[in-house]
Structure formats: C-alpha cells, structure tokens
mmCIF file of N, CA and C in Angstrom:
data_model
loop_
_atom_site.group_PDB
_atom_site.id
_atom_site.type_symbol
_atom_site.label_atom_id
_atom_site.label_comp_id
_atom_site.label_asym_id
_atom_site.label_seq_id
_atom_site.Cartn_x
_atom_site.Cartn_y
_atom_site.Cartn_z
ATOM 1 N N MET Z 1 -35.685 52.572 41.830
ATOM 2 C CA MET Z 1 -34.788 52.236 40.668
ATOM 3 C C MET Z 1 -33.590 50.979 40.533
ATOM 4 N N GLU Z 2 -32.890 50.965 41.718
ATOM 5 C CA GLU Z 2 -32.138 49.839 42.306
ATOM 6 C C GLU Z 2 -31.974 48.669 41.224
ATOM 7 N N TRP Z 3 -33.491 48.765 41.828
ATOM 8 C CA TRP Z 3 -34.275 46.906 41.301
ATOM 9 C C TRP Z 3 -34.708 46.420 40.045
ATOM 10 N N ALA Z 4 -34.867 47.987 38.527
ATOM 11 C CA ALA Z 4 -35.240 47.678 38.407
ATOM 12 C C ALA Z 4 -33.379 47.808 37.053
ATOM 13 N N GLN Z 5 -32.521 48.371 37.419
ATOM 14 C CA GLN Z 5 -30.923 47.503 36.546
ATOM 15 C C GLN Z 5 -30.813 45.943 37.593
ATOM 16 N N LEU Z 6 -30.588 45.607 38.647
ATOM 17 C CA LEU Z 6 -31.018 44.655 39.239
ATOM 18 C C LEU Z 6 -31.527 43.416 37.777
ATOM 19 N N GLY Z 7 -32.761 43.397 37.654
ATOM 20 C CA GLY Z 7 -33.663 42.523 37.181
ATOM 21 C C GLY Z 7 -33.462 42.212 36.346
ATOM 22 N N PRO Z 8 -32.807 42.629 35.452
ATOM 23 C CA PRO Z 8 -31.738 41.676 33.952
ATOM 24 C C PRO Z 8 -31.230 41.392 34.600
ATOM 25 N N ALA Z 9 -30.257 41.459 35.491
ATOM 26 C CA ALA Z 9 -28.636 40.713 35.879
ATOM 27 C C ALA Z 9 -28.976 39.364 36.688
ATOM 28 N N VAL Z 10 -30.632 39.863 37.385
ATOM 29 C CA VAL Z 10 -31.063 38.664 38.187
ATOM 30 C C VAL Z 10 -31.109 37.411 37.429
ATOM 31 N N ILE Z 11 -31.876 38.232 36.325
ATOM 32 C CA ILE Z 11 -32.856 37.320 35.061
ATOM 33 C C ILE Z 11 -31.626 36.333 34.613
ATOM 34 N N VAL Z 12 -30.511 36.851 34.547
ATOM 35 C CA VAL Z 12 -29.344 36.514 33.455
ATOM 36 C C VAL Z 12 -28.886 35.154 34.259
ATOM 37 N N ALA Z 13 -28.624 35.965 35.820
ATOM 38 C CA ALA Z 13 -28.179 34.582 37.024
ATOM 39 C C ALA Z 13 -28.530 33.566 36.951
ATOM 40 N N VAL Z 14 -29.956 33.827 36.978
ATOM 41 C CA VAL Z 14 -31.393 32.003 36.767
ATOM 42 C C VAL Z 14 -30.978 31.354 35.790
ATOM 43 N N ILE Z 15 -30.850 32.296 34.313
ATOM 44 C CA ILE Z 15 -30.940 31.527 33.575
ATOM 45 C C ILE Z 15 -29.087 30.557 33.537
ATOM 46 N N GLY Z 16 -28.540 30.995 33.518
ATOM 47 C CA GLY Z 16 -27.457 30.578 33.992
ATOM 48 C C GLY Z 16 -27.284 29.450 33.980
ATOM 49 N N PHE Z 17 -27.670 29.395 36.210
ATOM 50 C CA PHE Z 17 -27.695 28.406 36.852
ATOM 51 C C PHE Z 17 -28.275 27.554 36.545
ATOM 52 N N GLY Z 18 -29.533 27.759 35.897
ATOM 53 C CA GLY Z 18 -30.468 26.995 35.244
ATOM 54 C C GLY Z 18 -29.937 26.247 33.634
ATOM 55 N N GLY Z 19 -29.013 27.113 33.323
ATOM 56 C CA GLY Z 19 -28.338 25.653 32.131
ATOM 57 C C GLY Z 19 -27.139 25.498 32.784
ATOM 58 N N ALA Z 20 -26.697 25.612 33.567
ATOM 59 C CA ALA Z 20 -25.892 24.330 34.522
ATOM 60 C C ALA Z 20 -26.694 23.281 35.002
ATOM 61 N N PHE Z 21 -27.491 23.871 35.539
ATOM 62 C CA PHE Z 21 -28.474 22.545 36.442
ATOM 63 C C PHE Z 21 -29.076 22.065 35.308
ATOM 64 N N VAL Z 22 -29.110 21.718 34.410
ATOM 65 C CA VAL Z 22 -29.966 20.704 33.577
ATOM 66 C C VAL Z 22 -28.907 19.975 32.951
ATOM 67 N N THR Z 23 -27.265 20.494 31.767
ATOM 68 C CA THR Z 23 -26.698 20.867 31.593
ATOM 69 C C THR Z 23 -25.965 19.241 32.600
ATOM 70 N N SER Z 24 -25.841 19.383 34.582
ATOM 71 C CA SER Z 24 -25.706 18.511 34.860
ATOM 72 C C SER Z 24 -26.197 17.348 34.715
ATOM 73 N N LYS Z 25 -27.455 17.813 34.985
ATOM 74 C CA LYS Z 25 -28.218 16.648 35.314
ATOM 75 C C LYS Z 25 -28.323 15.913 33.813
ATOM 76 N N ILE Z 26 -27.985 15.968 32.581
ATOM 77 C CA ILE Z 26 -27.844 15.407 31.599
ATOM 78 C C ILE Z 26 -26.653 14.478 31.548
ATOM 79 N N GLN Z 27 -25.964 15.082 32.507
ATOM 80 C CA GLN Z 27 -25.106 14.694 31.434
ATOM 81 C C GLN Z 27 -24.937 13.390 32.934
ATOM 82 N N HIS Z 28 -24.833 14.254 33.992
ATOM 83 C CA HIS Z 28 -25.255 12.287 34.994
ATOM 84 C C HIS Z 28 -25.409 11.468 34.701
ATOM 85 N N LYS Z 29 -26.974 11.621 34.197
ATOM 86 C CA LYS Z 29 -27.527 11.035 33.084
ATOM 87 C C LYS Z 29 -26.978 10.118 32.237
ATOM 88 N N GLY Z 30 -26.706 10.526 31.416
ATOM 89 C CA GLY Z 30 -25.597 9.861 30.795
ATOM 90 C C GLY Z 30 -24.312 8.287 30.849
ATOM 91 N N ARG Z 31 -24.178 8.586 32.149
ATOM 92 C CA ARG Z 31 -23.273 8.463 33.094
ATOM 93 C C ARG Z 31 -23.138 7.040 33.044
ATOM 94 N N PRO Z 32 -24.458 6.396 33.658
ATOM 95 C CA PRO Z 32 -25.065 5.301 34.333
ATOM 96 C C PRO Z 32 -24.589 4.455 32.850
ATOM 97 N N GLU Z 33 -25.373 4.266 31.750
ATOM 98 C CA GLU Z 33 -25.426 4.640 30.753
ATOM 99 C C GLU Z 33 -23.950 3.947 30.356
ATOM 100 N N ASN Z 34 -23.551 4.809 30.302
ATOM 101 C CA ASN Z 34 -22.736 4.536 29.588
ATOM 102 C C ASN Z 34 -21.199 3.013 30.573
ATOM 103 N N ALA Z 35 -21.342 3.419 31.881
ATOM 104 C CA ALA Z 35 -20.293 2.620 32.508
ATOM 105 C C ALA Z 35 -20.920 0.962 32.435
ATOM 106 N N LEU Z 36 -22.679 0.949 32.231
ATOM 107 C CA LEU Z 36 -23.695 -0.035 31.466
ATOM 108 C C LEU Z 36 -22.509 -0.661 30.118
ATOM 109 N N ILE Z 37 -22.813 0.051 29.018
ATOM 110 C CA ILE Z 37 -22.176 -0.457 27.711
ATOM 111 C C ILE Z 37 -20.693 -0.772 27.867
ATOM 112 N N ASP Z 38 -19.681 0.228 28.994
ATOM 113 C CA ASP Z 38 -18.375 -0.058 29.200
ATOM 114 C C ASP Z 38 -18.158 -1.759 29.811
ATOM 115 N N GLN Z 39 -18.868 -2.264 30.946
ATOM 116 C CA GLN Z 39 -19.538 -3.103 31.007
ATOM 117 C C GLN Z 39 -19.535 -4.335 30.552
ATOM 118 N N LEU Z 40 -20.838 -3.883 29.724
ATOM 119 C CA LEU Z 40 -21.053 -5.356 28.617
ATOM 120 C C LEU Z 40 -20.624 -5.643 27.469
ATOM 121 N N GLN Z 41 -19.830 -3.971 26.967
ATOM 122 C CA GLN Z 41 -18.359 -4.102 26.209
ATOM 123 C C GLN Z 41 -17.149 -5.671 26.743
ATOM 124 N N GLU Z 42 -16.668 -4.946 27.992
ATOM 125 C CA GLU Z 42 -16.018 -6.024 29.018
ATOM 126 C C GLU Z 42 -16.244 -7.618 28.349
ATOM 127 N N GLU Z 43 -17.641 -7.859 29.314
ATOM 128 C CA GLU Z 43 -18.276 -8.934 29.335
ATOM 129 C C GLU Z 43 -18.151 -9.823 27.624
ATOM 130 N N MET Z 44 -18.163 -8.796 26.520
ATOM 131 C CA MET Z 44 -18.545 -9.864 25.813
ATOM 132 C C MET Z 44 -16.952 -10.101 25.307
ATOM 133 N N LEU Z 45 -15.861 -9.102 25.498
ATOM 134 C CA LEU Z 45 -14.234 -9.148 25.083
ATOM 135 C C LEU Z 45 -14.232 -10.270 25.511
ATOM 136 N N THR Z 46 -14.584 -10.823 26.767
ATOM 137 C CA THR Z 46 -14.627 -12.153 27.546
ATOM 138 C C THR Z 46 -15.517 -13.516 26.941
ATOM 139 N N MET Z 47 -16.414 -12.934 26.890
ATOM 140 C CA MET Z 47 -17.121 -13.662 25.985
ATOM 141 C C MET Z 47 -16.322 -14.619 25.098
ATOM 142 N N ARG Z 48 -16.086 -13.598 24.938
ATOM 143 C CA ARG Z 48 -15.456 -13.882 22.996
ATOM 144 C C ARG Z 48 -13.788 -14.989 23.287
ATOM 145 N N LYS Z 49 -12.960 -14.731 24.019
ATOM 146 C CA LYS Z 49 -11.882 -15.164 24.790
ATOM 147 C C LYS Z 49 -12.603 -16.734 25.231
ATOM 148 N N ASP Z 50 -13.303 -16.320 25.551
ATOM 149 C CA ASP Z 50 -13.483 -18.149 26.146
ATOM 150 C C ASP Z 50 -14.515 -19.242 25.037
ATOM 151 N N ILE Z 51 -14.914 -18.025 24.410
ATOM 152 C CA ILE Z 51 -15.461 -18.850 22.875
ATOM 153 C C ILE Z 51 -14.550 -19.298 22.515
ATOM 154 N N ALA Z 52 -13.105 -18.700 22.034
ATOM 155 C CA ALA Z 52 -12.288 -19.185 21.294
ATOM 156 C C ALA Z 52 -11.522 -20.409 21.615
ATOM 157 N N ASP Z 53 -11.390 -19.911 23.153
ATOM 158 C CA ASP Z 53 -10.597 -20.933 24.090
ATOM 159 C C ASP Z 53 -11.219 -22.715 24.465
ATOM 160 N N LEU Z 54 -12.538 -22.066 24.169
ATOM 161 C CA LEU Z 54 -13.561 -23.868 23.739
ATOM 162 C C LEU Z 54 -13.076 -24.407 22.238
ATOM 163 N N LYS Z 55 -13.067 -23.847 21.226
ATOM 164 C CA LYS Z 55 -13.152 -23.718 20.093
ATOM 165 C C LYS Z 55 -11.995 -24.390 20.173
ATOM 166 N N THR Z 56 -10.639 -24.164 20.812
ATOM 167 C CA THR Z 56 -9.182 -24.792 20.189
ATOM 168 C C THR Z 56 -9.525 -25.769 21.311
ATOM 169 N N GLU Z 57 -9.462 -26.409 22.349
ATOM 170 C CA GLU Z 57 -10.151 -27.251 22.841
ATOM 171 C C GLU Z 57 -10.668 -28.075 22.094
ATOM 172 N N GLN Z 58 -11.991 -28.127 21.700
ATOM 173 C CA GLN Z 58 -12.591 -28.709 21.084
ATOM 174 C C GLN Z 58 -11.908 -29.048 20.159
ATOM 175 N N GLN Z 59 -11.160 -28.350 18.880
ATOM 176 C CA GLN Z 59 -10.085 -29.485 18.426
ATOM 177 C C GLN Z 59 -9.233 -30.712 18.630
ATOM 178 N N LYS Z 60 -9.117 -30.188 20.138
ATOM 179 C CA LYS Z 60 -7.470 -30.547 20.112
ATOM 180 C C LYS Z 60 -8.575 -32.150 20.517
ATOM 181 N N SER Z 61 -9.679 -32.272 20.737
ATOM 182 C CA SER Z 61 -10.275 -33.163 21.186
ATOM 183 C C SER Z 61 -10.879 -34.023 20.231
ATOM 184 N N LYS Z 62 -11.421 -33.600 19.019
ATOM 185 C CA LYS Z 62 -11.931 -34.444 18.531
ATOM 186 C C LYS Z 62 -10.405 -34.758 17.596
ATOM 187 N N ARG Z 63 -8.929 -33.917 17.894
ATOM 188 C CA ARG Z 63 -7.693 -35.141 17.072
ATOM 189 C C ARG Z 63 -7.547 -35.978 17.796
ATOM 190 N N ARG Z 64 -7.774 -35.727 19.044
ATOM 191 C CA ARG Z 64 -7.288 -37.088 20.381
ATOM 192 C C ARG Z 64 -8.399 -38.358 19.804
ATOM 193 N N GLU Z 65 -10.057 -37.582 19.466
ATOM 194 C CA GLU Z 65 -10.680 -39.257 19.621
ATOM 195 C C GLU Z 65 -10.707 -39.552 17.883
ATOM 196 N N MET Z 66 -9.700 -39.234 16.638
ATOM 197 C CA MET Z 66 -9.432 -39.508 15.620
ATOM 198 C C MET Z 66 -8.317 -40.423 16.223
ATOM 199 N N ILE Z 67 -7.142 -39.956 16.707
ATOM 200 C CA ILE Z 67 -6.315 -40.775 17.368
ATOM 201 C C ILE Z 67 -6.661 -42.205 18.037
ATOM 202 N N ARG Z 68 -7.846 -42.169 18.786
ATOM 203 C CA ARG Z 68 -8.119 -42.680 19.585
ATOM 204 C C ARG Z 68 -8.876 -44.242 18.422
ATOM 205 N N ASP Z 69 -9.599 -43.439 17.818
ATOM 206 C CA ASP Z 69 -10.382 -44.150 17.167
ATOM 207 C C ASP Z 69 -9.849 -45.254 16.149
ATOM 208 N N ASN Z 70 -8.439 -44.511 15.575
ATOM 209 C CA ASN Z 70 -7.786 -45.301 14.755
ATOM 210 C C ASN Z 70 -6.795 -46.453 15.138
ATOM 211 N N TYR Z 71 -6.771 -46.381 16.854
ATOM 212 C CA TYR Z 71 -5.776 -47.053 17.569
ATOM 213 C C TYR Z 71 -6.659 -48.411 18.122
ATOM 214 N N ILE Z 72 -8.155 -47.615 17.619
ATOM 215 C CA ILE Z 72 -8.358 -49.038 18.283
ATOM 216 C C ILE Z 72 -8.748 -49.595 16.806
ATOM 217 N N ASN Z 73 -9.416 -49.819 16.100
ATOM 218 C CA ASN Z 73 -9.650 -50.090 14.342
ATOM 219 C C ASN Z 73 -8.253 -51.211 14.281
ATOM 220 N N ARG Z 74 -7.282 -50.069 14.892
ATOM 221 C CA ARG Z 74 -5.201 -51.260 14.811
ATOM 222 C C ARG Z 74 -5.346 -52.557 15.826
ATOM 223 N N LEU Z 75 -6.134 -52.236 16.787
ATOM 224 C CA LEU Z 75 -6.669 -52.807 17.948
ATOM 225 C C LEU Z 75 -7.079 -54.123 17.660
ATOM 226 N N ARG Z 76 -8.577 -53.664 17.055
ATOM 227 C CA ARG Z 76 -9.567 -55.071 16.457
ATOM 228 C C ARG Z 76 -8.865 -55.736 15.398
ATOM 229 N N GLU Z 77 -8.399 -54.712 13.895
ATOM 230 C CA GLU Z 77 -7.355 -55.915 13.329
ATOM 231 C C GLU Z 77 -6.506 -56.732 13.865
ATOM 232 N N HIS Z 78 -6.022 -56.346 14.373
ATOM 233 C CA HIS Z 78 -4.434 -57.485 15.423
ATOM 234 C C HIS Z 78 -5.395 -58.109 16.045
ATOM 235 N N ILE Z 79 -6.600 -58.451 17.088
ATOM 236 C CA ILE Z 79 -7.463 -58.933 17.636
ATOM 237 C C ILE Z 79 -7.916 -60.249 16.585
ATOM 238 N N ASN Z 80 -8.087 -59.660 15.692
ATOM 239 C CA ASN Z 80 -8.557 -60.506 14.403
ATOM 240 C C ASN Z 80 -8.339 -61.034 13.764
ATOM 241 N N ALA Z 81 -6.495 -60.861 13.501
ATOM 242 C CA ALA Z 81 -6.037 -61.703 12.637
ATOM 243 C C ALA Z 81 -4.992 -62.843 14.126
ATOM 244 N N GLY Z 82 -5.512 -62.745 14.775
ATOM 245 C CA GLY Z 82 -5.413 -63.998 15.679
ATOM 246 C C GLY Z 82 -3.784 -63.516 16.269
ATOM 247 N N ASN Z 83 -2.908 -62.439 15.725
ATOM 248 C CA ASN Z 83 -1.834 -61.847 15.874
ATOM 249 C C ASN Z 83 -2.073 -61.663 17.889
ATOM 250 N N PRO Z 84 -1.342 -62.180 18.453
ATOM 251 C CA PRO Z 84 -0.767 -62.932 20.215
ATOM 252 C C PRO Z 84 0.025 -61.310 20.218
ATOM 253 N N PRO Z 85 0.261 -60.980 22.087
ATOM 254 C CA PRO Z 85 0.421 -59.684 22.216
ATOM 255 C C PRO Z 85 1.823 -59.834 21.848
ATOM 256 N N PRO Z 86 2.233 -58.556 22.588
ATOM 257 C CA PRO Z 86 1.795 -57.483 23.092
ATOM 258 C C PRO Z 86 0.882 -56.678 21.853
ATOM 259 N N PRO Z 87 0.010 -55.707 22.488
ATOM 260 C CA PRO Z 87 -1.182 -55.741 21.191
ATOM 261 C C PRO Z 87 0.602 -54.139 20.212
ATOM 262 N N PRO Z 88 -0.578 -52.953 19.065
ATOM 263 C CA PRO Z 88 -0.055 -52.635 18.579
ATOM 264 C C PRO Z 88 0.295 -51.599 19.678
ATOM 265 N N GLU Z 89 1.911 -50.552 18.969
ATOM 266 C CA GLU Z 89 2.303 -49.284 20.351
ATOM 267 C C GLU Z 89 1.245 -48.297 19.815
ATOM 268 N N TRP Z 90 0.865 -47.467 20.897
ATOM 269 C CA TRP Z 90 0.271 -46.504 21.255
ATOM 270 C C TRP Z 90 0.639 -45.910 20.402
ATOM 271 N N PRO Z 91 -0.432 -44.985 19.991
ATOM 272 C CA PRO Z 91 -0.212 -43.829 19.133
ATOM 273 C C PRO Z 91 0.453 -42.827 19.930
ATOM 274 N N GLU Z 92 0.918 -42.199 18.870
ATOM 275 C CA GLU Z 92 2.044 -40.605 19.251
ATOM 276 C C GLU Z 92 0.606 -39.677 19.249
ATOM 277 N N GLY Z 93 1.324 -38.992 19.620
ATOM 278 C CA GLY Z 93 0.530 -37.788 19.482
ATOM 279 C C GLY Z 93 -0.647 -38.150 20.204
ATOM 280 N N LEU Z 94 -1.396 -38.601 21.216
ATOM 281 C CA LEU Z 94 -2.498 -38.843 21.688
ATOM 282 C C LEU Z 94 -2.405 -37.717 22.656
ATOM 283 N N TYR Z 95 -1.667 -37.364 23.372
ATOM 284 C CA TYR Z 95 -1.428 -36.334 24.513
ATOM 285 C C TYR Z 95 -0.704 -34.903 24.313
ATOM 286 N N ASP Z 96 -0.469 -34.193 23.533
ATOM 287 C CA ASP Z 96 0.590 -33.259 23.310
ATOM 288 C C ASP Z 96 -1.141 -32.270 23.061
#
C-alpha cells in the first residue's frame, strides 16, 4: 500500500523536474540568439558612427575642393591677364 501512496508523489516530482528541464532548455536556447542580436546592434551602432564620420570628412573634402578650384581659377586669371609674380595669396580656410 505504501507504493500506491508514493505513486502520485513520484509522478508530481517527475512532472516538476521535467518542467524545470524544459524551461531550462528554452532559456538556454534563447541566450545565443540574444547574444547575437546584442552583438549585431553594437556593430550597427559602430557602423552608424563610422558613416557619420565619413559624411563629415566628405563635407570637409568637398569644401577644400571648392576652395582649391576657386584658387586655380584665380591663378589662371592672373596668368591669362599677363600679371607678373607673385601669384594671388593662398586661400584661407583650405586646411581648417
């Protein structure tokens, strides 16, 4: 008769351990994916910063190019007009 009384307790214990095991597996399964998502988000933030830095550098480069082009035109005008040296002053803001 003792086994009959222990039967339900054993069944409840097995179900409890089984539930804990399944829950543990589900939690462990989610961890690698979460770690990958976190890593990708960090990489994305780094890439966004890099892109912003590149855009800033591109704007500076375009500004320098415009200043140089204007200076080249001034030099050509100076030469075409037959003006002697010295050439026009070097432009300000070229290396800011």
